[in-house]
Short mmCIF file of C-alpha atoms in Angstrom, two decimals:
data_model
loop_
_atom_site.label_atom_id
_atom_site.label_comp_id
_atom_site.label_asym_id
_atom_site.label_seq_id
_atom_site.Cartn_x
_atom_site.Cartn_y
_atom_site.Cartn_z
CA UNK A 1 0.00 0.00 0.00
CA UNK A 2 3.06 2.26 0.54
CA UNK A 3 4.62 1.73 -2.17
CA UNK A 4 1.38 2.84 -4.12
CA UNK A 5 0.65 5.73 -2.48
CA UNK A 6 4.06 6.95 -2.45
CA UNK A 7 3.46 6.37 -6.37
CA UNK A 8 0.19 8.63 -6.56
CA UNK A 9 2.13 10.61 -4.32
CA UNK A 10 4.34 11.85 -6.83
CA UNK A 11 2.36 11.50 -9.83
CA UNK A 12 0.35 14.33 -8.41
CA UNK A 13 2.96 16.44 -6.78
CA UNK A 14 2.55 20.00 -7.33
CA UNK A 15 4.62 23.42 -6.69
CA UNK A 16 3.02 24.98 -3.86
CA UNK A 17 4.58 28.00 -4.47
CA UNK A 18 2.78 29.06 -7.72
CA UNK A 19 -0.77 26.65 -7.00
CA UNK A 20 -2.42 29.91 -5.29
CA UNK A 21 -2.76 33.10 -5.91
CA UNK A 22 -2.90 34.78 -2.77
CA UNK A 23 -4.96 37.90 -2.90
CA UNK A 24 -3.64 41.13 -0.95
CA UNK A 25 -6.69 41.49 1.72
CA UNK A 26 -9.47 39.18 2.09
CA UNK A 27 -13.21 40.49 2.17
CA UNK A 28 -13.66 41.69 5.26
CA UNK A 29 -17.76 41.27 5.04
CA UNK A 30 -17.34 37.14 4.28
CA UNK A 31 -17.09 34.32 6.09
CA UNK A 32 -13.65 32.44 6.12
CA UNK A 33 -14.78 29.42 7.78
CA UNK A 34 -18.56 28.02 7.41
CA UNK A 35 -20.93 29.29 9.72
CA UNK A 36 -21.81 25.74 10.64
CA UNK A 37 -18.35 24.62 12.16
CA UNK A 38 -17.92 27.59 14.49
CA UNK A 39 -17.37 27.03 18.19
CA UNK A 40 -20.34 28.88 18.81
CA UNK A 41 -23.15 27.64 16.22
CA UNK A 42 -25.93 25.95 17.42
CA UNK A 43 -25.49 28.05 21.16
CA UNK A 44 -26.98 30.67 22.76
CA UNK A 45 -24.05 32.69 21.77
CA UNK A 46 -24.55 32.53 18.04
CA UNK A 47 -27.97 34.03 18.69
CA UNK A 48 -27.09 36.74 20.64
CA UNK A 49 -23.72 37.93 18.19
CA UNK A 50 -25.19 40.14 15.39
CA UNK A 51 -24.42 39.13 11.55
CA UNK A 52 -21.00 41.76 11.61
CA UNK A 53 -19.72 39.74 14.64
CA UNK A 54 -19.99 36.12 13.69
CA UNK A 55 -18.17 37.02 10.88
CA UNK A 56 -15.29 38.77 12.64
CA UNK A 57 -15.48 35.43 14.95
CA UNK A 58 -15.22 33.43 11.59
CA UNK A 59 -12.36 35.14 10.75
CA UNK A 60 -10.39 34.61 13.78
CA UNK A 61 -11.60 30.78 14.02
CA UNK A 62 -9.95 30.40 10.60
CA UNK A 63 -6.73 31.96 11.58
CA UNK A 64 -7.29 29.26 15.05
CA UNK A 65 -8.17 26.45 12.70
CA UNK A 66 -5.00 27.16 10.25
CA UNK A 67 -2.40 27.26 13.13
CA UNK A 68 -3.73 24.61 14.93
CA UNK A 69 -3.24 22.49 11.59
CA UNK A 70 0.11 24.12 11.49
CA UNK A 71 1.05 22.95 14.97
CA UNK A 72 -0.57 19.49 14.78
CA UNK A 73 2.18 19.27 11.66
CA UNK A 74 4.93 20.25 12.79
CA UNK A 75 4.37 17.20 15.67
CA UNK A 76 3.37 14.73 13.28
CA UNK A 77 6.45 15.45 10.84
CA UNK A 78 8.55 15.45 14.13
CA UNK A 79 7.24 11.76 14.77
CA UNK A 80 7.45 10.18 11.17
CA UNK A 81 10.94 12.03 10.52
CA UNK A 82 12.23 9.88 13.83
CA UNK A 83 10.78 6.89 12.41
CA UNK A 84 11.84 7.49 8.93
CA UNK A 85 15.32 5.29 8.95
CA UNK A 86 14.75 2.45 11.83
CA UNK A 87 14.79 -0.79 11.55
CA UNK A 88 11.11 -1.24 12.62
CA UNK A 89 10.13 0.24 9.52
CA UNK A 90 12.48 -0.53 6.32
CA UNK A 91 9.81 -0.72 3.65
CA UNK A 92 8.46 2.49 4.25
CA UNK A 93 11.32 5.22 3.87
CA UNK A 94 10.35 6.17 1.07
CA UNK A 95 6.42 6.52 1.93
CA UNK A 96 7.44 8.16 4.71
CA UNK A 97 9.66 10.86 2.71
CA UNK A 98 6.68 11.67 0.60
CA UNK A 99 4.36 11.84 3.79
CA UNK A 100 6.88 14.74 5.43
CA UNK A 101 6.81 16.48 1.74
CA UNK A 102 3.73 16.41 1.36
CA UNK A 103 3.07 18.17 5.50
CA UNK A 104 6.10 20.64 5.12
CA UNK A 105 3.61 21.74 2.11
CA UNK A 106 0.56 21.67 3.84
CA UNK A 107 2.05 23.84 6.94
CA UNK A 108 3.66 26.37 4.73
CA UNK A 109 0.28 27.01 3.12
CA UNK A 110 -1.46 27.29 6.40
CA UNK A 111 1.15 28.99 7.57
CA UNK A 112 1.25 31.60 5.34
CA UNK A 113 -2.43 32.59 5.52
CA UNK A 114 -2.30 33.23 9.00
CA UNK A 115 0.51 35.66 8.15
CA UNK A 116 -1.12 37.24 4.90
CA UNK A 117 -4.91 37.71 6.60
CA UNK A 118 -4.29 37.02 10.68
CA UNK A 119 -1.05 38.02 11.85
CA UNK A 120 0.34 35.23 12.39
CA UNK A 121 0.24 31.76 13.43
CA UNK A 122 -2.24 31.76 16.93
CA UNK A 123 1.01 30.27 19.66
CA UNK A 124 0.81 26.64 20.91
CA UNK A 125 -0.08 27.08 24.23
CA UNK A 126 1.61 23.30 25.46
CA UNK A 127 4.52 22.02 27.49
CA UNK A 128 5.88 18.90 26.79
CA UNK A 129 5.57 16.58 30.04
CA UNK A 130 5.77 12.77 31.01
CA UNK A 131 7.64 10.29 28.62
CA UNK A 132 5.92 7.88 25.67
CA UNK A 133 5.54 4.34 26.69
CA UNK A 134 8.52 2.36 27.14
CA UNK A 135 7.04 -0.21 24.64
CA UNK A 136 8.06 0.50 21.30
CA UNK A 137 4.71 -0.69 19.47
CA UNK A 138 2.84 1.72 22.23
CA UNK A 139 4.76 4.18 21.05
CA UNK A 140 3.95 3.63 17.98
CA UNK A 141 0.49 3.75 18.71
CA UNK A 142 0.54 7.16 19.78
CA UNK A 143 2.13 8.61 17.71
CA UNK A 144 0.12 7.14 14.77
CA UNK A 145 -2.58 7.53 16.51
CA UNK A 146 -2.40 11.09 17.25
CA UNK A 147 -1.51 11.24 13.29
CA UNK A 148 -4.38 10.00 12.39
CA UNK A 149 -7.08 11.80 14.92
CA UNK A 150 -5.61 15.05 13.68
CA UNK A 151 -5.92 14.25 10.24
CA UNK A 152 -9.54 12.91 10.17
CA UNK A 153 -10.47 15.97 12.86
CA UNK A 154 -8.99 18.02 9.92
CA UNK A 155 -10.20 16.92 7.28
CA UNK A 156 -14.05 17.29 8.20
CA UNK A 157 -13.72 20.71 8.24
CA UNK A 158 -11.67 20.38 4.62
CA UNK A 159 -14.20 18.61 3.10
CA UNK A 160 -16.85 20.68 4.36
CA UNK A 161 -15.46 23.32 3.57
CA UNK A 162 -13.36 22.95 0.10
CA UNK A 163 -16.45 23.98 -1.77
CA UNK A 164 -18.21 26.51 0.68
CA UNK A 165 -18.71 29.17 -1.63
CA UNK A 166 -19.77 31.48 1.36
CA UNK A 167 -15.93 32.01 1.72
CA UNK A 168 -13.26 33.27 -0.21
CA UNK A 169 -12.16 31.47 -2.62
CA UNK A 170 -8.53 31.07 -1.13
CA UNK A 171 -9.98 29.52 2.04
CA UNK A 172 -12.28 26.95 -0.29
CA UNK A 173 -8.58 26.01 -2.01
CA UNK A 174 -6.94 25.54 1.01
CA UNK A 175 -8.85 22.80 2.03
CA UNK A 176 -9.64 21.39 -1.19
CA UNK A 177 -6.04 21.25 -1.65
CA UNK A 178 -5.42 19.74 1.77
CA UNK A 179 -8.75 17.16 1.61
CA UNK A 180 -7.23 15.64 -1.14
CA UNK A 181 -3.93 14.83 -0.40
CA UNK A 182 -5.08 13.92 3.37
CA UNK A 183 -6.94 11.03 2.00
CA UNK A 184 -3.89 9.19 1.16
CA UNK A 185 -2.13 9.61 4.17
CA UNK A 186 -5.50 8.80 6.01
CA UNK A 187 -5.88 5.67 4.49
CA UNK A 188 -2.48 4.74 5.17
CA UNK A 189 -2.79 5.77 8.39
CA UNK A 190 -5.88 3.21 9.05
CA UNK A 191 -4.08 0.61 8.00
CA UNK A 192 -0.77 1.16 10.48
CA UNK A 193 -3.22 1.56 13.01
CA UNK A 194 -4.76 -2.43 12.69
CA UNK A 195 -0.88 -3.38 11.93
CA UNK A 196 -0.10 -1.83 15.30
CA UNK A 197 -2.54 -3.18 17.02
CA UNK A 198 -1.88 -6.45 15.50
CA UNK A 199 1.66 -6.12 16.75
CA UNK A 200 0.58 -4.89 20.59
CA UNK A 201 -1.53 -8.25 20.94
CA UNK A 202 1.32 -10.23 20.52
CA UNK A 203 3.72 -8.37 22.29
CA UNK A 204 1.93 -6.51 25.24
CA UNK A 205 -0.72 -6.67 28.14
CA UNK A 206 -4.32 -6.13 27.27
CA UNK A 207 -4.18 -3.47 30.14
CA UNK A 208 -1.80 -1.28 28.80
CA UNK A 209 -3.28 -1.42 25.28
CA UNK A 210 -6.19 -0.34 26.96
CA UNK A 211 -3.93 2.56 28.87
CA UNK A 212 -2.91 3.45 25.25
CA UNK A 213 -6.53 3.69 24.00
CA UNK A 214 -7.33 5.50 26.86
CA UNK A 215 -4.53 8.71 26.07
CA UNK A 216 -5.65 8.38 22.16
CA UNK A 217 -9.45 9.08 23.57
CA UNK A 218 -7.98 11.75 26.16
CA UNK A 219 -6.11 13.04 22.60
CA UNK A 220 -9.57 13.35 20.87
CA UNK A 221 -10.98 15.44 23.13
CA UNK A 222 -7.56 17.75 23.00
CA UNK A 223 -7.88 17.85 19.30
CA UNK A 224 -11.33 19.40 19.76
CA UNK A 225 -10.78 21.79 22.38
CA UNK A 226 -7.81 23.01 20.26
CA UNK A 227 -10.40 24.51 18.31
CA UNK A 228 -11.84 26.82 20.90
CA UNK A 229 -9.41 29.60 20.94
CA UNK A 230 -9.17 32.33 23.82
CA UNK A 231 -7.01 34.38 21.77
CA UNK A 232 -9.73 33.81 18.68
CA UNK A 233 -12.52 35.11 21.19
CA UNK A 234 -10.58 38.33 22.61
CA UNK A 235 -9.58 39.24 19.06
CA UNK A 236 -13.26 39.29 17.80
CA UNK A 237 -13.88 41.38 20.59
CA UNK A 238 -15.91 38.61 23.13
CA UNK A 239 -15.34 39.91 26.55
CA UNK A 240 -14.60 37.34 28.87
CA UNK A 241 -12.79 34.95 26.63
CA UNK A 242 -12.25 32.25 29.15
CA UNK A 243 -15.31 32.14 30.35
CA UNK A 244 -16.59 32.03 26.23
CA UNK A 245 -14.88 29.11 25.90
CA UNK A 246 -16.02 27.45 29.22
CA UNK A 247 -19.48 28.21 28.54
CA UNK A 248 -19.05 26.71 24.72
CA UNK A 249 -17.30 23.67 25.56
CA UNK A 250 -19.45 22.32 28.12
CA UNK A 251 -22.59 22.98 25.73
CA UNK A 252 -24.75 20.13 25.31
CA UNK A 253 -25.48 21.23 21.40
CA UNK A 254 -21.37 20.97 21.10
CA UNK A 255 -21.53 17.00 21.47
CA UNK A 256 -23.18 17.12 18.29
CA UNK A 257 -20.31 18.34 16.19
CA UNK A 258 -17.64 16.86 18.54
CA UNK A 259 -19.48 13.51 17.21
CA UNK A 260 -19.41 14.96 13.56
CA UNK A 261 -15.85 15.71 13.80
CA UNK A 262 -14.02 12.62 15.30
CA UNK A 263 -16.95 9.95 15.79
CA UNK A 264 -15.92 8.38 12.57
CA UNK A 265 -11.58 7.86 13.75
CA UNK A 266 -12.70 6.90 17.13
CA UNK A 267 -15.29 4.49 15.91
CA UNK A 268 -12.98 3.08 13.64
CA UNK A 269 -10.20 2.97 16.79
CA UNK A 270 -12.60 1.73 18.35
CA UNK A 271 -13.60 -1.72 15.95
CA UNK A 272 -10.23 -2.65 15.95
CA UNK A 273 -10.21 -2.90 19.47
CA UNK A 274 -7.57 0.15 20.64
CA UNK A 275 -9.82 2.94 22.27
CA UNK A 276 -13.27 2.34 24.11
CA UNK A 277 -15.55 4.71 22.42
CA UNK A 278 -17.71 5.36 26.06
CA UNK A 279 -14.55 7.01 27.44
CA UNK A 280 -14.34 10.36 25.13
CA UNK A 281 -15.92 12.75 26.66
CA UNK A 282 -17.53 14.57 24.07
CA UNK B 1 3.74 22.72 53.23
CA UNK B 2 1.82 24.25 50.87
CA UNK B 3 1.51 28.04 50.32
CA UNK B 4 -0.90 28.20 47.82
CA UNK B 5 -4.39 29.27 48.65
CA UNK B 6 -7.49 27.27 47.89
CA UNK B 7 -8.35 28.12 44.50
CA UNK B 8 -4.72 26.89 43.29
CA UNK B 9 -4.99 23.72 45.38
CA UNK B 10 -8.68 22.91 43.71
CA UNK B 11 -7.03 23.46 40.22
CA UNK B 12 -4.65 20.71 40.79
CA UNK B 13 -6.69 18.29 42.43
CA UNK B 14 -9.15 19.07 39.40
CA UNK B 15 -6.09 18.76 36.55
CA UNK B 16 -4.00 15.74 38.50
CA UNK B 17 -5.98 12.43 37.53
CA UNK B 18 -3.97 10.29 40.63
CA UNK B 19 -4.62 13.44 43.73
CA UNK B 20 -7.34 12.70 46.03
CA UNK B 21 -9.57 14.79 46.88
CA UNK B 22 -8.12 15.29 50.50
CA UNK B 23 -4.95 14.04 50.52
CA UNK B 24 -2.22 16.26 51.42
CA UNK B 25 -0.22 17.41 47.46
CA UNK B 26 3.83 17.75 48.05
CA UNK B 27 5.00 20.99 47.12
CA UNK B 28 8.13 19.30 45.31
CA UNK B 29 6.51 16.67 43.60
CA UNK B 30 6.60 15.79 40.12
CA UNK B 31 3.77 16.87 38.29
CA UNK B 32 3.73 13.79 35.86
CA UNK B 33 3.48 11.69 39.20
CA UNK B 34 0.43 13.25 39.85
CA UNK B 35 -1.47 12.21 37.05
CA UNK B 36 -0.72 15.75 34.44
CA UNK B 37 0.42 15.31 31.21
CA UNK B 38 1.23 17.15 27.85
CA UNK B 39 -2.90 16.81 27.44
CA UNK B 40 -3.82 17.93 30.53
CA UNK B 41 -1.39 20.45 30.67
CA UNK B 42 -2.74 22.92 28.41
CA UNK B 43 -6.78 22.82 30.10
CA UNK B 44 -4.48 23.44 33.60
CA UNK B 45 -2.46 26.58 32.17
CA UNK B 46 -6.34 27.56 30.65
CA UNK B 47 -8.00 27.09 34.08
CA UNK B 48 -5.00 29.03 35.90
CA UNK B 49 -5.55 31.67 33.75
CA UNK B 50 -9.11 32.25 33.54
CA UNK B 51 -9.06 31.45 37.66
CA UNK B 52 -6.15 34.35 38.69
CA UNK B 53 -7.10 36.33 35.48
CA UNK B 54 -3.36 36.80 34.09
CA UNK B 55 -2.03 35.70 31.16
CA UNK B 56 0.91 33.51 31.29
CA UNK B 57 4.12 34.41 29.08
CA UNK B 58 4.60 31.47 26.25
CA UNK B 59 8.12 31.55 27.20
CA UNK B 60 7.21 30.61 30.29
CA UNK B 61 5.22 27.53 29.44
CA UNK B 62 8.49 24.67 30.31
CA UNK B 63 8.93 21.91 31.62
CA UNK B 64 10.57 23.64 34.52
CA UNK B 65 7.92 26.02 35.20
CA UNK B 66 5.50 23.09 35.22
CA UNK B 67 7.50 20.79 37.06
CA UNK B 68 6.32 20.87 40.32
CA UNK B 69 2.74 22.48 42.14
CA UNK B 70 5.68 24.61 43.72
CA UNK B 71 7.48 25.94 40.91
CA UNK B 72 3.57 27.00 38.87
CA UNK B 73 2.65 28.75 41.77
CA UNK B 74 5.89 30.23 42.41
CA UNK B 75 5.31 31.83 38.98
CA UNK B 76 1.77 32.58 39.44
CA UNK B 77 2.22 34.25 41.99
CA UNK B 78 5.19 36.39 40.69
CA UNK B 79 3.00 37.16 37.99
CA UNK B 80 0.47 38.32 40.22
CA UNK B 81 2.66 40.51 42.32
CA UNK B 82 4.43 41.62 38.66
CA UNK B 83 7.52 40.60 39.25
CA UNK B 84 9.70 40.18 36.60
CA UNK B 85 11.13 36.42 35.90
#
């Protein structure tokens, strides 16, 4: 399967540098992410923000959306590129070459909108503490894992929104461009996952697969909260950020597109048997 | 002993899965052997925020800084008194 995506991979390889035309201001009267996947649709809040607001608020949320992308990148590429040479993994080099190309790519596009139209990328608010598992398929698992959450989680909102024509049409070819190539590294990413888990029956406990699952739920519910961005709320002029984003995340209408978002990767996590569905708290 | 005042000590007993709910929290231990992690982290640095309403500097978000219930309040509480770190 490597071998053949690595193969479309190239065959449809494009220079990023010339694919858009970046215009010099975006319309400031437009949405730039649909109304629909906004931390605040479907709440109280939405009703009470007049038209001028929500789309300030969609503004910021797409800057939010973009650097989270950008961050959740520059992890993943950090992962694969330690992976990209061992021994566990000899047949996929060269997959794994095409996968970082292809995410350098993706993050300089994101990137670079949040520095044309936001400025800048919104800061990862994170600290690196505790260490992976010692085993190194559970390792594995995470970090695959997390791959592959982020990329589903990311690619809902691409696909919804590659042919919004609410938006401008630089934010429609950002994640039209991005949809598509995702769904190669998605379904490659599917299969490591049953590989891995494959490999952690034989190997490990059926407790700490379970511990495993449990993080990769825990890291579902990060992915999502990711998305609901103090700085995004002060920006568009919210007062009270924090308690904005309290009040949003504990909404019971919320669940609804937390479901939407990621119900699909955890479902599939959990079928082959490495996260228990009931424990995301959505 | 701790010299943090109530709201802190509820924040970490909400954020640190393996703290019960009365039992005494070491000012010098790890925070990873209370139950936070890189997750959990980032919803404790949100709550701390929104709780002592102060913003606190990315280049202060470390391992160092969060090493410890001691060494987050110390800075807390510098940033409260604005002192400079």
């Amino acid at each position: 399967m490597a071998d053949r995506l690595s193969r479309i991979s190239r065959e449809n390889r494009y220079d990023v540098y010339t694919l858009f035309e970046w215009p010099s201001s975006l319309p400031a009267d437009r949405y730039w992410i649909s109304p629909e996947l906004m931390t605040c649709y479907g709440t109280e809040l939405w009703d009470e923000l007049d038209e001028p607001c929500r789309v300030e608020l969609s503004h910021r949320e797409a800057v939010n959306f973009f650097s989270v992308n950008v961050h959740l990148i520059r992890e993943l590429i950090g992962g694969v590129a330690e992976r990209i040479y061992t021994t566990r993994y000899p047949g996929l080099s060269e997959f794994f070459h095409d996968f970082i190309a292809e995410e350098n790519v993706h993050a300089w596009f994101f990137a670079t909108f949040c520095q044309r139209y936001g400025g800048g990328v919104y800061p990862a608010r994170r600290v690196e503490l505790g260490r992976p598992p010692v085993e190194d398929v559970l390792r594995d698992v995470v970090v695959f894992g997390r791959i592959l959450i982020a990329e589903e989680l990311s690619d809902y909102f691409n696909a919804t929104m590659a042919n919004d024509e609410r938006l401008p049409e630089i934010c429609q070819q950002i994640n039209r461009v991005h949809h598509e190539d995702e769904s190669r590294h998605i379904a490659f990413g599917r299969q490591m996952m049953r590989e891995l888990r494959d490999e952690a029956t034989r190997q490990v406990g059926a407790d700490r697969i379970a511990e495993t699952g449990g993080y990769l739920a825990r890291y579902s519910d990060f992915c999502l909260q990711s998305l609901y961005s103090r700085q995004a709320y002060a920006q568009a002029g919210l007062e009270r950020p924090g308690d904005v984003r309290s009040r949003l995340l504990s909404h019971p209408r919320r669940a609804e597109l937390h479901r939407a978002a990621v119900g699909r990767t955890v479902g599939f996590l959990n079928r082959i048997g490495l996260v228990d569905a009931e424990s995301v708290p959505w | 002993m701790a010299d943090w005042p109530p709201e802190f000590d509820a924040l970490l007993r909400r954020h640190c899965r393996l703290v019960g709910t009365d039992a005494p929290i070491r000012p010098d231990a790890l925070l990873v052997t209370l139950g936070m992690d890189s997750l959990e982290v980032v919803e404790f640095i949100v709550a701390i925020e929104d709780a002592f309403d102060l913003v606190i500097p990315q280049e202060m978000l470390t391992p160092e800084v969060f090493g410890t219930p001691s060494s987050v309040w110390r800075t807390v509480a510098d940033l409260r008194a604005g002192v400079a770190r």
